[in-house]
Short mmCIF file of C-alpha atoms and ligand atoms in Angstrom, two decimals:
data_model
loop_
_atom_site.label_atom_id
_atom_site.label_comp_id
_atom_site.label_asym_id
_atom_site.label_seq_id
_atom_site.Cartn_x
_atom_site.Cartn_y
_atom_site.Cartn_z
CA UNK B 1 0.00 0.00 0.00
CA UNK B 2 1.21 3.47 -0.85
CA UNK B 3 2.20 5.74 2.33
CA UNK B 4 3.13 9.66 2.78
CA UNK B 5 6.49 9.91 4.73
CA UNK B 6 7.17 13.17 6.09
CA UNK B 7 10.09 14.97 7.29
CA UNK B 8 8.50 17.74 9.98
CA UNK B 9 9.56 20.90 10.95
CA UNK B 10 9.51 22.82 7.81
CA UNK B 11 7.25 26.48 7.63
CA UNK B 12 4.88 26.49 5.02
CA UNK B 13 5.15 29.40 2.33
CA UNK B 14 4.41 30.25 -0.80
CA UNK B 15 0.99 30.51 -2.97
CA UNK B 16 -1.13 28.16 -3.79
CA UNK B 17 -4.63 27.49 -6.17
CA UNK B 18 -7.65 25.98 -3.97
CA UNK B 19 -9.05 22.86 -6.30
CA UNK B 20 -13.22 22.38 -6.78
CA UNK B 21 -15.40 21.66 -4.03
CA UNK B 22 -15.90 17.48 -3.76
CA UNK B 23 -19.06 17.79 -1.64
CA UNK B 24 -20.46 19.99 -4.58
CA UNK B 25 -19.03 18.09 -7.23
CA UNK B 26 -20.67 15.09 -6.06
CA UNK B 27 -24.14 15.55 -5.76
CA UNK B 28 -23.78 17.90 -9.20
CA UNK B 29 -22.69 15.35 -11.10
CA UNK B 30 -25.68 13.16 -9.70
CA UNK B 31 -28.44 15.45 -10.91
CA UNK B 32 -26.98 16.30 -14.39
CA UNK B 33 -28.97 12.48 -15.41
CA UNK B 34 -31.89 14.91 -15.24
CA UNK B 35 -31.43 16.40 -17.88
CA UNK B 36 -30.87 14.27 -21.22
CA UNK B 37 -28.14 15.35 -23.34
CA UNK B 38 -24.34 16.29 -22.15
CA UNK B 39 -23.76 18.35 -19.30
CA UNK B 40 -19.98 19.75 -18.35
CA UNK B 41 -19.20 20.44 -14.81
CA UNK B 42 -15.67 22.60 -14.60
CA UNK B 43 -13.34 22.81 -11.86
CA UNK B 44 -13.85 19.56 -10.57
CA UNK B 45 -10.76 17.90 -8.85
CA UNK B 46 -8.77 14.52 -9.66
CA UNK B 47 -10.34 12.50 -6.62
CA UNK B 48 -11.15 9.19 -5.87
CA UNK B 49 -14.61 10.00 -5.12
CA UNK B 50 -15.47 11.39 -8.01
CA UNK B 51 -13.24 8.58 -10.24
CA UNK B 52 -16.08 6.34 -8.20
CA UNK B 53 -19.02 8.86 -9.23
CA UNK B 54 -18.08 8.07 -13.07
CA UNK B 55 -18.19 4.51 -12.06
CA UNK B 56 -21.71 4.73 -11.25
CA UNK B 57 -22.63 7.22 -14.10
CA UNK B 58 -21.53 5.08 -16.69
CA UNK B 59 -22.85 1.83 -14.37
CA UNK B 60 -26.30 3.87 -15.22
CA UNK B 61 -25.64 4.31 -18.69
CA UNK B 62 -24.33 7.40 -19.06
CA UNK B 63 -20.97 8.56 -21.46
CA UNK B 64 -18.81 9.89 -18.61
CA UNK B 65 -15.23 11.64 -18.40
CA UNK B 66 -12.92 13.99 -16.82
CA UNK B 67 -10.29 15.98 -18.93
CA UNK B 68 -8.70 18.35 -17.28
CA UNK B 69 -10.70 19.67 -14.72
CA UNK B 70 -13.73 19.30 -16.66
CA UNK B 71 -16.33 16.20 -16.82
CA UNK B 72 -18.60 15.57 -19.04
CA UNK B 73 -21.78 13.61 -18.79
CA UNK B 74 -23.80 12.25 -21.54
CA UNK B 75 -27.20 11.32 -20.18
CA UNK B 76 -29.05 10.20 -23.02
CA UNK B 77 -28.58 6.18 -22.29
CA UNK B 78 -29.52 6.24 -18.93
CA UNK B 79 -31.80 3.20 -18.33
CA UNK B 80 -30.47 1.27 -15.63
CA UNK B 81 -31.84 2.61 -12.01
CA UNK B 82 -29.83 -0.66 -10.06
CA UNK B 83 -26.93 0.69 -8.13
CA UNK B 84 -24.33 -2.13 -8.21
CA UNK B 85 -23.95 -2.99 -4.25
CA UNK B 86 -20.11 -2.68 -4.99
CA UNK B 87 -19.72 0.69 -5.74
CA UNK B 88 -22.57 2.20 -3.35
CA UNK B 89 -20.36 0.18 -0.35
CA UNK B 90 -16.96 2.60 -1.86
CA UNK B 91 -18.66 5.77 -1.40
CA UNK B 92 -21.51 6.78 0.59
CA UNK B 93 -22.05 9.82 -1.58
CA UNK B 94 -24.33 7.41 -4.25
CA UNK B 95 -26.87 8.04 -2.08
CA UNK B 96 -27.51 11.21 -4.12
CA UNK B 97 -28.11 9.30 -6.78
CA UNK B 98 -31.49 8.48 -5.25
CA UNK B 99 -33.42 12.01 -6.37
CA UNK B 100 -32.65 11.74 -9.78
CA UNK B 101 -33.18 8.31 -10.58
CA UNK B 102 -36.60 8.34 -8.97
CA UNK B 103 -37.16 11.75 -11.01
CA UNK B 104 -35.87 10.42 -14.56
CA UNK B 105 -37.06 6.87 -14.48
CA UNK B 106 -39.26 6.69 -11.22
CA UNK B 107 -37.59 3.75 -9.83
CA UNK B 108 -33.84 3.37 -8.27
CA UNK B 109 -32.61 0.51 -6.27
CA UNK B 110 -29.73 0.84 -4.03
CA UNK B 111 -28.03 -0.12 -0.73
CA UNK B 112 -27.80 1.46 2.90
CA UNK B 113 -24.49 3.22 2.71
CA UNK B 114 -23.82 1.38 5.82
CA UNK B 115 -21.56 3.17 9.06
CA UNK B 116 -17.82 4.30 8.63
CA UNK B 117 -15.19 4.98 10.40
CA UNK B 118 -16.77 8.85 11.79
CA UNK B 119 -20.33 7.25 12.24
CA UNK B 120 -23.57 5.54 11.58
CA UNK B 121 -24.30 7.49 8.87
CA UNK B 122 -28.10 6.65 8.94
CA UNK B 123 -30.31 7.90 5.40
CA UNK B 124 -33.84 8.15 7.40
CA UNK B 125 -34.00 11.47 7.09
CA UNK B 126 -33.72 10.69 2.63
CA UNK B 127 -36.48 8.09 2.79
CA UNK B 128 -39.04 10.54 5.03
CA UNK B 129 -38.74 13.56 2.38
CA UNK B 130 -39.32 11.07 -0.76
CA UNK B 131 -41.95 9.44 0.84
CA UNK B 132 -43.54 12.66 1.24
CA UNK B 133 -43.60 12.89 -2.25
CA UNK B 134 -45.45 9.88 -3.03
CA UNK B 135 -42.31 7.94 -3.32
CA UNK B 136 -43.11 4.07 -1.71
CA UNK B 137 -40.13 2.51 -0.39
CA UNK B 138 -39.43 -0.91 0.43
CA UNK B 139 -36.43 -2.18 2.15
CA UNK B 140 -35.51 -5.60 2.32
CA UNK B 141 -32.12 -6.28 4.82
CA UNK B 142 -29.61 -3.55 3.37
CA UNK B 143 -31.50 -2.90 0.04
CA UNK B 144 -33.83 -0.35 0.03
CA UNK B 145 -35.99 0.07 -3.84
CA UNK B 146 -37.55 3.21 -4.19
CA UNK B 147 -41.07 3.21 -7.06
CA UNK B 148 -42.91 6.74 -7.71
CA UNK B 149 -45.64 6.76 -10.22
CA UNK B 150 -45.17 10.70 -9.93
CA UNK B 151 -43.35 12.59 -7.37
CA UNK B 152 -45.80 15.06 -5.99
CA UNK B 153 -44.63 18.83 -4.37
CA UNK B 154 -44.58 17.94 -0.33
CA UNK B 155 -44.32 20.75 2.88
CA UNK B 156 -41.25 18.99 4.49
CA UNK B 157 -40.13 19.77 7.52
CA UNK B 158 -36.03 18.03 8.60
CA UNK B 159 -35.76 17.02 12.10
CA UNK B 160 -31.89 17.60 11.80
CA UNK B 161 -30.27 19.90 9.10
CA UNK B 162 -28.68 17.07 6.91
CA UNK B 163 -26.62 18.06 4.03
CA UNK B 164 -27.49 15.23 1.74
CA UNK B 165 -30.90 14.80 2.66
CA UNK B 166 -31.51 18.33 2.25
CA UNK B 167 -29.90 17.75 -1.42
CA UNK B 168 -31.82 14.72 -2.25
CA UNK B 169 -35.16 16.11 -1.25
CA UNK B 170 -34.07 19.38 -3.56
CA UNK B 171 -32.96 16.73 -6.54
CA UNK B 172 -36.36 14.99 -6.06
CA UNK B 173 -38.65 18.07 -6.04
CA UNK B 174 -37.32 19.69 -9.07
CA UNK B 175 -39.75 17.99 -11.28
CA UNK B 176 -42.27 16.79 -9.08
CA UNK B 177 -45.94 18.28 -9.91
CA UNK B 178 -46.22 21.72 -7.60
CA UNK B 179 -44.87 23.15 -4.90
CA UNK B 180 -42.35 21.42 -2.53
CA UNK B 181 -41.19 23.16 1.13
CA UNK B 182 -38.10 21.82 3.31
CA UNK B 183 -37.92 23.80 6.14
CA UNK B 184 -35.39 22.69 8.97
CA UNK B 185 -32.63 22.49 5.41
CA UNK B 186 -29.09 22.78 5.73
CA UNK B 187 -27.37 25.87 4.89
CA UNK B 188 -24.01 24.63 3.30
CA UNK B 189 -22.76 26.47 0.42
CA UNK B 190 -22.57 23.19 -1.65
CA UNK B 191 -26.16 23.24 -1.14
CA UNK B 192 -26.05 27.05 -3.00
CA UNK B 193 -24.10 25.37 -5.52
CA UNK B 194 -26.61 22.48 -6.50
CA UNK B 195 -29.36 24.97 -6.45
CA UNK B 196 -27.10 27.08 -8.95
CA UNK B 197 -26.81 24.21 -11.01
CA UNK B 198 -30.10 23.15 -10.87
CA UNK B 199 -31.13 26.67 -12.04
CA UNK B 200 -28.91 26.45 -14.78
CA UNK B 201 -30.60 23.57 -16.15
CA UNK B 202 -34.27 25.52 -16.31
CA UNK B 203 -34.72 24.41 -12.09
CA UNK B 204 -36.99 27.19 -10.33
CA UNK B 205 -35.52 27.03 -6.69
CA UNK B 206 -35.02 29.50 -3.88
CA UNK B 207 -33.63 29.45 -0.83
CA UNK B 208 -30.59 27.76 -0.58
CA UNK B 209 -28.30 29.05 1.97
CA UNK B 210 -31.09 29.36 4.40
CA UNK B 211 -33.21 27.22 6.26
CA UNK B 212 -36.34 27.25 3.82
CA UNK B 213 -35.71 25.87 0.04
CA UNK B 214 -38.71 26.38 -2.19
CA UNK B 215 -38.27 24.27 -4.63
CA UNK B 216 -41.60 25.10 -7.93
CA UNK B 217 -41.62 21.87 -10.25
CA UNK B 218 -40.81 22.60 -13.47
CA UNK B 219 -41.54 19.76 -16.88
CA UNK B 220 -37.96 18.70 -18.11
CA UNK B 221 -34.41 20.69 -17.40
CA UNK B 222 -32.10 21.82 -20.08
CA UNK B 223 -28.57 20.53 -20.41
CA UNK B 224 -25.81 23.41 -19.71
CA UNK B 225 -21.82 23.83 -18.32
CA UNK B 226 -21.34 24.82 -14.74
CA UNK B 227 -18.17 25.40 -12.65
CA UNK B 228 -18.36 24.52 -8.89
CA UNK B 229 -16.89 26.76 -6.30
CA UNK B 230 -13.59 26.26 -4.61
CA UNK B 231 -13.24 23.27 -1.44
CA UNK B 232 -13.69 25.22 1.72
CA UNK B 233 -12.21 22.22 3.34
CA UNK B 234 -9.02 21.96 1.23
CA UNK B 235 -8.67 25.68 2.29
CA UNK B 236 -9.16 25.29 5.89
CA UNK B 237 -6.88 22.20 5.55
CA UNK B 238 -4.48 24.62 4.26
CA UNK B 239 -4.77 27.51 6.58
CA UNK B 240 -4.25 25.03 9.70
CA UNK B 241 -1.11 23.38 8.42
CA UNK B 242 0.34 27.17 7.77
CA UNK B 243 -0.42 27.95 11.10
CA UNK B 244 0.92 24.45 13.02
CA UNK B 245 4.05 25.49 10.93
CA UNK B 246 4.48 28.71 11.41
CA UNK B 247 4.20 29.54 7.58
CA UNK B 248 3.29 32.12 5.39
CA UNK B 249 1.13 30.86 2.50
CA UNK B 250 -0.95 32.28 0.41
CA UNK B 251 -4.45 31.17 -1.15
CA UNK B 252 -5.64 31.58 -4.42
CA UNK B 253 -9.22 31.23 -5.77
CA UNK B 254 -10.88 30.40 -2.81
CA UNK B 255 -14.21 32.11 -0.67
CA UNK B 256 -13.60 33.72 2.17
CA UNK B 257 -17.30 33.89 2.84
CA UNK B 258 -17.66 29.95 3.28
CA UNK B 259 -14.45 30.40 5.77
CA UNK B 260 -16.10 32.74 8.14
CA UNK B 261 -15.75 30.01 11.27
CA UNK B 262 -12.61 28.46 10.56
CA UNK B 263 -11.20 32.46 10.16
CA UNK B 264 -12.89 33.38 13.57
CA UNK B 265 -11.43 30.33 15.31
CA UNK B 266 -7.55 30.80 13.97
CA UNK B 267 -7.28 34.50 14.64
CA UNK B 268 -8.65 33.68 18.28
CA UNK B 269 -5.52 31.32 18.41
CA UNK B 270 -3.91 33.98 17.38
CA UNK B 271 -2.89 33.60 13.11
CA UNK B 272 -2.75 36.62 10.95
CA UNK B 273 -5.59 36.06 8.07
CA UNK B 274 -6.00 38.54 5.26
CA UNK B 275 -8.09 38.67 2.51
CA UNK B 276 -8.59 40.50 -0.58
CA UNK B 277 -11.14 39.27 -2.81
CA UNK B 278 -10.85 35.46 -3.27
CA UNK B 279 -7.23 35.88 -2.22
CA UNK B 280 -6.09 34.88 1.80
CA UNK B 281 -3.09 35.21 3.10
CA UNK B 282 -2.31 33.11 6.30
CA UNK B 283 0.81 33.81 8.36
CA UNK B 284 1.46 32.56 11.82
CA UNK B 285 4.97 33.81 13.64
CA UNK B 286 4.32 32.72 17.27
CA UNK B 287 2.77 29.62 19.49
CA UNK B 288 -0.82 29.65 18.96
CA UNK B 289 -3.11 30.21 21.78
CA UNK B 290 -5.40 27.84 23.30
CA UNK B 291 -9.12 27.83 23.15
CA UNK B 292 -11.40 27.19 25.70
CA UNK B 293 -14.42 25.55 23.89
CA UNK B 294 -14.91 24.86 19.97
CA UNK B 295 -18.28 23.40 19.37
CA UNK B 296 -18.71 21.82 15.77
CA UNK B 297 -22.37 22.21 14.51
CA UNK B 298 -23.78 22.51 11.13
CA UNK B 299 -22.95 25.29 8.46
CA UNK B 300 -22.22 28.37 8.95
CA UNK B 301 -20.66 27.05 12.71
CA UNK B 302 -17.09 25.44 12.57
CA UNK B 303 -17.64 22.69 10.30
CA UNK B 304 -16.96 19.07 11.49
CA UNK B 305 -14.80 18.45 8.49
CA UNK B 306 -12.09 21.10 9.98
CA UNK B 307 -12.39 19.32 13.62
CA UNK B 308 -9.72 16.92 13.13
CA UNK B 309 -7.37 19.58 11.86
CA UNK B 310 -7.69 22.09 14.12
CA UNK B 311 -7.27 19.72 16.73
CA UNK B 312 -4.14 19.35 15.92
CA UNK B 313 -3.35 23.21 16.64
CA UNK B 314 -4.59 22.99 19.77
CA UNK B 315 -2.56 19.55 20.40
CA UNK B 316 0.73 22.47 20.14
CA UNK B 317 -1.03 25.55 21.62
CA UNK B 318 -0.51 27.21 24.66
CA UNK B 319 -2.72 25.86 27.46
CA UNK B 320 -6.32 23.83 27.44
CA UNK B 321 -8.50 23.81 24.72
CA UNK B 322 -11.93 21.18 24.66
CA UNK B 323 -13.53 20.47 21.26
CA UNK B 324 -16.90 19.31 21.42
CA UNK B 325 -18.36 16.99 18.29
CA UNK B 326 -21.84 17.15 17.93
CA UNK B 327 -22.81 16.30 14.11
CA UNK B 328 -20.96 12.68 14.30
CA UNK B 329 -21.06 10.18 16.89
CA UNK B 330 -17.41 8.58 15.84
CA UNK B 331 -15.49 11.42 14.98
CA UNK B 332 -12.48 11.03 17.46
CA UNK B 333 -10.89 8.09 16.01
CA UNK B 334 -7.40 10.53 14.78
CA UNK B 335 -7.01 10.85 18.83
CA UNK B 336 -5.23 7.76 19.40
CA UNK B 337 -3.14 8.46 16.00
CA UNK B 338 -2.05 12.25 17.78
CA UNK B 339 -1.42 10.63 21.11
CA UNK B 340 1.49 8.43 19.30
CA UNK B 341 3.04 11.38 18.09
CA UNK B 342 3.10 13.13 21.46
CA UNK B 343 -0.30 14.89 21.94
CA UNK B 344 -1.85 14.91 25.06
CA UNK B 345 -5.60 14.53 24.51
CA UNK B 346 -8.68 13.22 27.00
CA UNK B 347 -12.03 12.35 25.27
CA UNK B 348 -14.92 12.09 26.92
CA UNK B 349 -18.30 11.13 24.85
CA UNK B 350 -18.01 13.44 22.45
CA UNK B 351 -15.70 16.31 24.00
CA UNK B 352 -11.91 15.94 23.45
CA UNK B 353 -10.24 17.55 26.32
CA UNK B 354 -6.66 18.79 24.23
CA UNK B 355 -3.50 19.63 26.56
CA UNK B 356 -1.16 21.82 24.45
CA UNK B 357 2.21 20.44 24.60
CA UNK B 358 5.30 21.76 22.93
CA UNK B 359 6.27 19.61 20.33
CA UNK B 360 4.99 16.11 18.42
CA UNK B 361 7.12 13.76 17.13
CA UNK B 362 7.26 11.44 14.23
CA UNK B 363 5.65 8.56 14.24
CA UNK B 364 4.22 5.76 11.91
CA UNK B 365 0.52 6.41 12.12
CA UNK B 366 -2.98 5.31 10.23
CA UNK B 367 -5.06 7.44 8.17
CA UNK B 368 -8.80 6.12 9.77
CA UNK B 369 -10.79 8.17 7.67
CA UNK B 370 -10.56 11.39 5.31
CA UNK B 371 -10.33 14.11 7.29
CA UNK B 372 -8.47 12.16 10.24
CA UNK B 373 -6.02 11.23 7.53
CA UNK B 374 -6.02 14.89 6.93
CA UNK B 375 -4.95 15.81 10.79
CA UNK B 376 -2.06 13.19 10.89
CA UNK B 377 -0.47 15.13 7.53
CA UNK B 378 -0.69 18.49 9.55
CA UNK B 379 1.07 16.85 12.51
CA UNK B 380 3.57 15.30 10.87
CA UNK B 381 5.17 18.52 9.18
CA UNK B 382 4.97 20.06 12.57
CA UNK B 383 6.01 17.31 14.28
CA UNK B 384 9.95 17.09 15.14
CA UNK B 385 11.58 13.93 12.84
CA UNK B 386 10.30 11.55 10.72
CA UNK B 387 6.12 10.49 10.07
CA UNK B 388 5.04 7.51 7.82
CA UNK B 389 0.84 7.85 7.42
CA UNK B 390 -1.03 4.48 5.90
CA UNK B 391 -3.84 3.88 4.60
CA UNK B 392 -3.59 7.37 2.49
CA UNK B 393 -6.22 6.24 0.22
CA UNK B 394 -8.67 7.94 2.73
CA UNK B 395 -6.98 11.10 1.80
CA UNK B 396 -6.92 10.74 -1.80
CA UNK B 397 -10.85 10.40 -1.97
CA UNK B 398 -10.50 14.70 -0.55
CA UNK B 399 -7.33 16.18 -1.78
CA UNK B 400 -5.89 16.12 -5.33
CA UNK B 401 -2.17 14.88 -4.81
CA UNK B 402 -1.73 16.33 -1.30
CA UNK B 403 2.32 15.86 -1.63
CA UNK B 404 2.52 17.45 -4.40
CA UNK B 405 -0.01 20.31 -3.15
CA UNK B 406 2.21 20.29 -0.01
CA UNK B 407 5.85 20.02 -1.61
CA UNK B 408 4.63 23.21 -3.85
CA UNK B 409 4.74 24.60 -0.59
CA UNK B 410 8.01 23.81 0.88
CA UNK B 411 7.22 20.97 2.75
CA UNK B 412 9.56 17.62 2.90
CA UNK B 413 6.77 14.73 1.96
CA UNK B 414 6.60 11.89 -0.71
CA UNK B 415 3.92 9.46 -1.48
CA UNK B 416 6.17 5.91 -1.59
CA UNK B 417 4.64 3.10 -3.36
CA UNK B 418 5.41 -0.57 -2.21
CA UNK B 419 8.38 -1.98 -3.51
CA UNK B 420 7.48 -4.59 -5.93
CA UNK B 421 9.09 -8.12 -5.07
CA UNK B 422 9.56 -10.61 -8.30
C1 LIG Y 501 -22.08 15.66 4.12
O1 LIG Y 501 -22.30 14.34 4.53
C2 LIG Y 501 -20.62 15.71 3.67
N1 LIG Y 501 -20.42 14.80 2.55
C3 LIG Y 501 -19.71 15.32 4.84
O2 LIG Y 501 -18.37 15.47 4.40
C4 LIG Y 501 -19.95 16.30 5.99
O3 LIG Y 501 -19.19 15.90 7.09
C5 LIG Y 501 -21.45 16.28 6.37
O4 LIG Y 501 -22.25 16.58 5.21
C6 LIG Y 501 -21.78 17.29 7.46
O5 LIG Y 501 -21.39 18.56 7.04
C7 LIG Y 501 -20.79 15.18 1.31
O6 LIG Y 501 -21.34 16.24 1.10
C8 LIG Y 501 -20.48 14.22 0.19
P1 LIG Y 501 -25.42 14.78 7.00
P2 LIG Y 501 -23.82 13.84 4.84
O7 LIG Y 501 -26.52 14.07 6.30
O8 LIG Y 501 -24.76 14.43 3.86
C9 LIG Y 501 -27.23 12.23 10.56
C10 LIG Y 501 -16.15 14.84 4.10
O9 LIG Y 501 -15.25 14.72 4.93
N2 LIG Y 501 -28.25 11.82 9.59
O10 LIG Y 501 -25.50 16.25 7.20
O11 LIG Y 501 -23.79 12.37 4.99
C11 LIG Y 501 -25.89 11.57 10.26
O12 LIG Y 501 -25.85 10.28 10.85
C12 LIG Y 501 -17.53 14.30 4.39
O13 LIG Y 501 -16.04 15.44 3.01
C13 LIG Y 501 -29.34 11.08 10.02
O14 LIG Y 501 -29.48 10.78 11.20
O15 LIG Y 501 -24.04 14.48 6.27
C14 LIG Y 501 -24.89 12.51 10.88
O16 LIG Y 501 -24.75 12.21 12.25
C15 LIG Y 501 -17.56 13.51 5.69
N3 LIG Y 501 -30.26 10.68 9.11
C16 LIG Y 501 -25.58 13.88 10.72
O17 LIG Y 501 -26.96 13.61 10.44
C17 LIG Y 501 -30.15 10.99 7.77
O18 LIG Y 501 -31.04 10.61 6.97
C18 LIG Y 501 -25.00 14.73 9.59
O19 LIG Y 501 -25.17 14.01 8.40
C19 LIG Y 501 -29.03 11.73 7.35
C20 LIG Y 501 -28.10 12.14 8.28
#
């Protein structure tokens, strides 16, 4: 198995370009099968997950590629509405595929994503907003089959602000007959960005961004070409390390206004941000300060997907900082992975208790999960020696060639590849 080794200790500086957005790439490249013809989607990165959402395109039979930065989707084939069991268990993110299909062809069969590594990852919340709209849905052990004669405009109301049911529910309404409400929706900007799309394509939805999505059905949706915005995620991924390492880096094409939390929470620890435009520039000269209580919560509060990471700033700040998880049940599991390397964290239930200390130190760790693999990459260039991370195919499915990303920047890491024995 390929594995990142890391020399630590290195400052971070220079400029770098933030890649597309995989959380908007994903379910965008699910609802171009609504319209029939070929749709291009621009500035999406070279990721796993979306090598995987090609898979499943062309699985559905649809003409898919990526050149460039640019896919391309012809949708005219699609027939099949079976997701092979194989690919949904590689990346939980088919689930978006459930809208669409039950819009085009009014049938899709698929699997529970099943738990990982952060948490249960239940899709209740999916199944209650289709069935609203007259979708029937019958599960059988893991499979669940979705049938809609017609989806029908629903007044939904979320118990809990989920980003992909929130999406699905959107995906599902846009052609449904009348006038479909979610109220209780997430806020995430990827959310923006699918309604954008959506739009695009002849969609009439408002709302996006706030809490109440209306979403008018409209009779068929016109292919077009869309760029996605920049990963907010791969920028606060990127602003963190900087800081850990005392850097000065600066970051190109990315919104600030997505950032707003992760900005807050660094210049409390006390990192220089500033910003002009889509430009940031991060620079961090002294020990950053602890803080006394981070609470992750849904956008636009500090995003679980930068807890991890900034964890491990406060695993090297000044004094006691507490992070408290509250949109996954298992999202701790890069504590034990820290602790190797010198950090000096307590969890209990779902409050990590961090310790600054004044150094980490290399260590050969394991990448658990995406962002988790994410964390152990910061803390090994801050850490003091040498840092091996496996398992760095979790990281590949979020960042586009994170060593070379990171060696751009003046950090001492290579991806090594097993040595092939005869
Ligand atoms: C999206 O996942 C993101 N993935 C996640 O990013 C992100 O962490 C998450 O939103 C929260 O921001 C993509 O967009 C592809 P949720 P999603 O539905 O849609 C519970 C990354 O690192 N829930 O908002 O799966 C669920 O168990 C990934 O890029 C239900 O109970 O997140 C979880 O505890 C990781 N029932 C919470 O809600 C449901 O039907 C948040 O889940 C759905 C969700």
């Amino acid at each position: 198995m390929e594995k990142l080794v890391i020399e630590g200790g290195r400052p971070l500086t220079g400029t770098i370009r933030i890649h597309g957005a995989k959380n908007a790439a994903l379910p965008i490249m699910a609802a171009s099968i609504m319209a029939e013809g070929t749709v291009k989607i621009q500035n999406v990165p070279n990721l796993s997950d979306i090598h995987v959402m090609l898979d499943i395109l062309r699985a559905l039979g649809c003409e898919a590629g990526h050149t460039g930065d640019t896919v391309t989707v012809n949708t005219t084939g699609v027939h099949e509405f079976h997701i092979p069991e194989s690919l949904m268990s590689q990346m939980r993110s088919s689930i978006f595929l459930m809208g669409p299909l039950l819009s085009r062809l009014g049938r899709v069969e698929l699997y529970q994503p099943g738990g990982c590594a952060i948490g249960e990852r239940k899709i209740d919340l999916h199944l209650q907003g289709l069935a609203a709209m007259g979708a029937v849905i019958e599960e059988t052990g893991n499979k669940v089959v979705c049938t809609a004669e017609e989806l029908r405009g629903a007044e939904i109301m979320l118990d809990y602000p989920s980003v992909g049911a929130t999406e699905n529910i959107m995906m599902a309404a846009v052609m449904a007959k009348g006038m479909t409400t979610i109220t209780g929706a997430a806020r995430e900007p990827e959310i923006q960005d699918l309604q954008n799309f959506l739009n695009t394509m002849g969609a009439k939805i408002i709302g996006a961004g706030t809490d109440t999505i209306t979403i008018e059905g409209v009779s068929e949706l016109t292919p077009c070409t869309y760029r996605i915005i920049p990963d907010r995620i791969v920028a606060g991924t990127l602003m963190i390390a900087t800081a850990v390492t005392r850097g000065n880096v600066t970051l190109e094409q990315i919104s600030p206004a997505h950032l707003t939390s992760a900005i807050h929470v660094l210049k409390r620890a006390g990192v220089q941000i500033t910003i002009h435009g889509d430009i940031m520039n991060v620079c961090a000269l002294a020990r950053p300060k602890s803080i006394e209580r981070i609470v992750t919560s849904p956008y636009p509060s500090f995003p679980t997907d930068l807890q991890s990471q900034i964890m491990v700033l406060f695993s090297l700040a000044d004094g006691l900082s507490v992070v408290k998880e509250t949109v996954f049940e298992g999202r701790f599991r890069h504590v034990d992975e820290l602790s190797r390397m010198g950090a000096d964290i307590r969890v209990d239930l779902n409050s990590a208790f961090i310790r600054g200390v004044p150094r980490l130190y290399g260590a050969t760790v394991e990448a658990t999960d995406l962002r988790a693999g994410a964390a152990l990459v910061i803390a090994g260039l801050a850490a003091q020696g040498t840092t091996v991370i496996e398992q760095i195919h979790h990281i590949d499915r979020g960042y586009e060639q994170i060593e070379r990303m990171l060696g751009r920047l003046g950090a001492a890491i290579q991806r090594t590849s097993p040595v092939k024995t005869e």
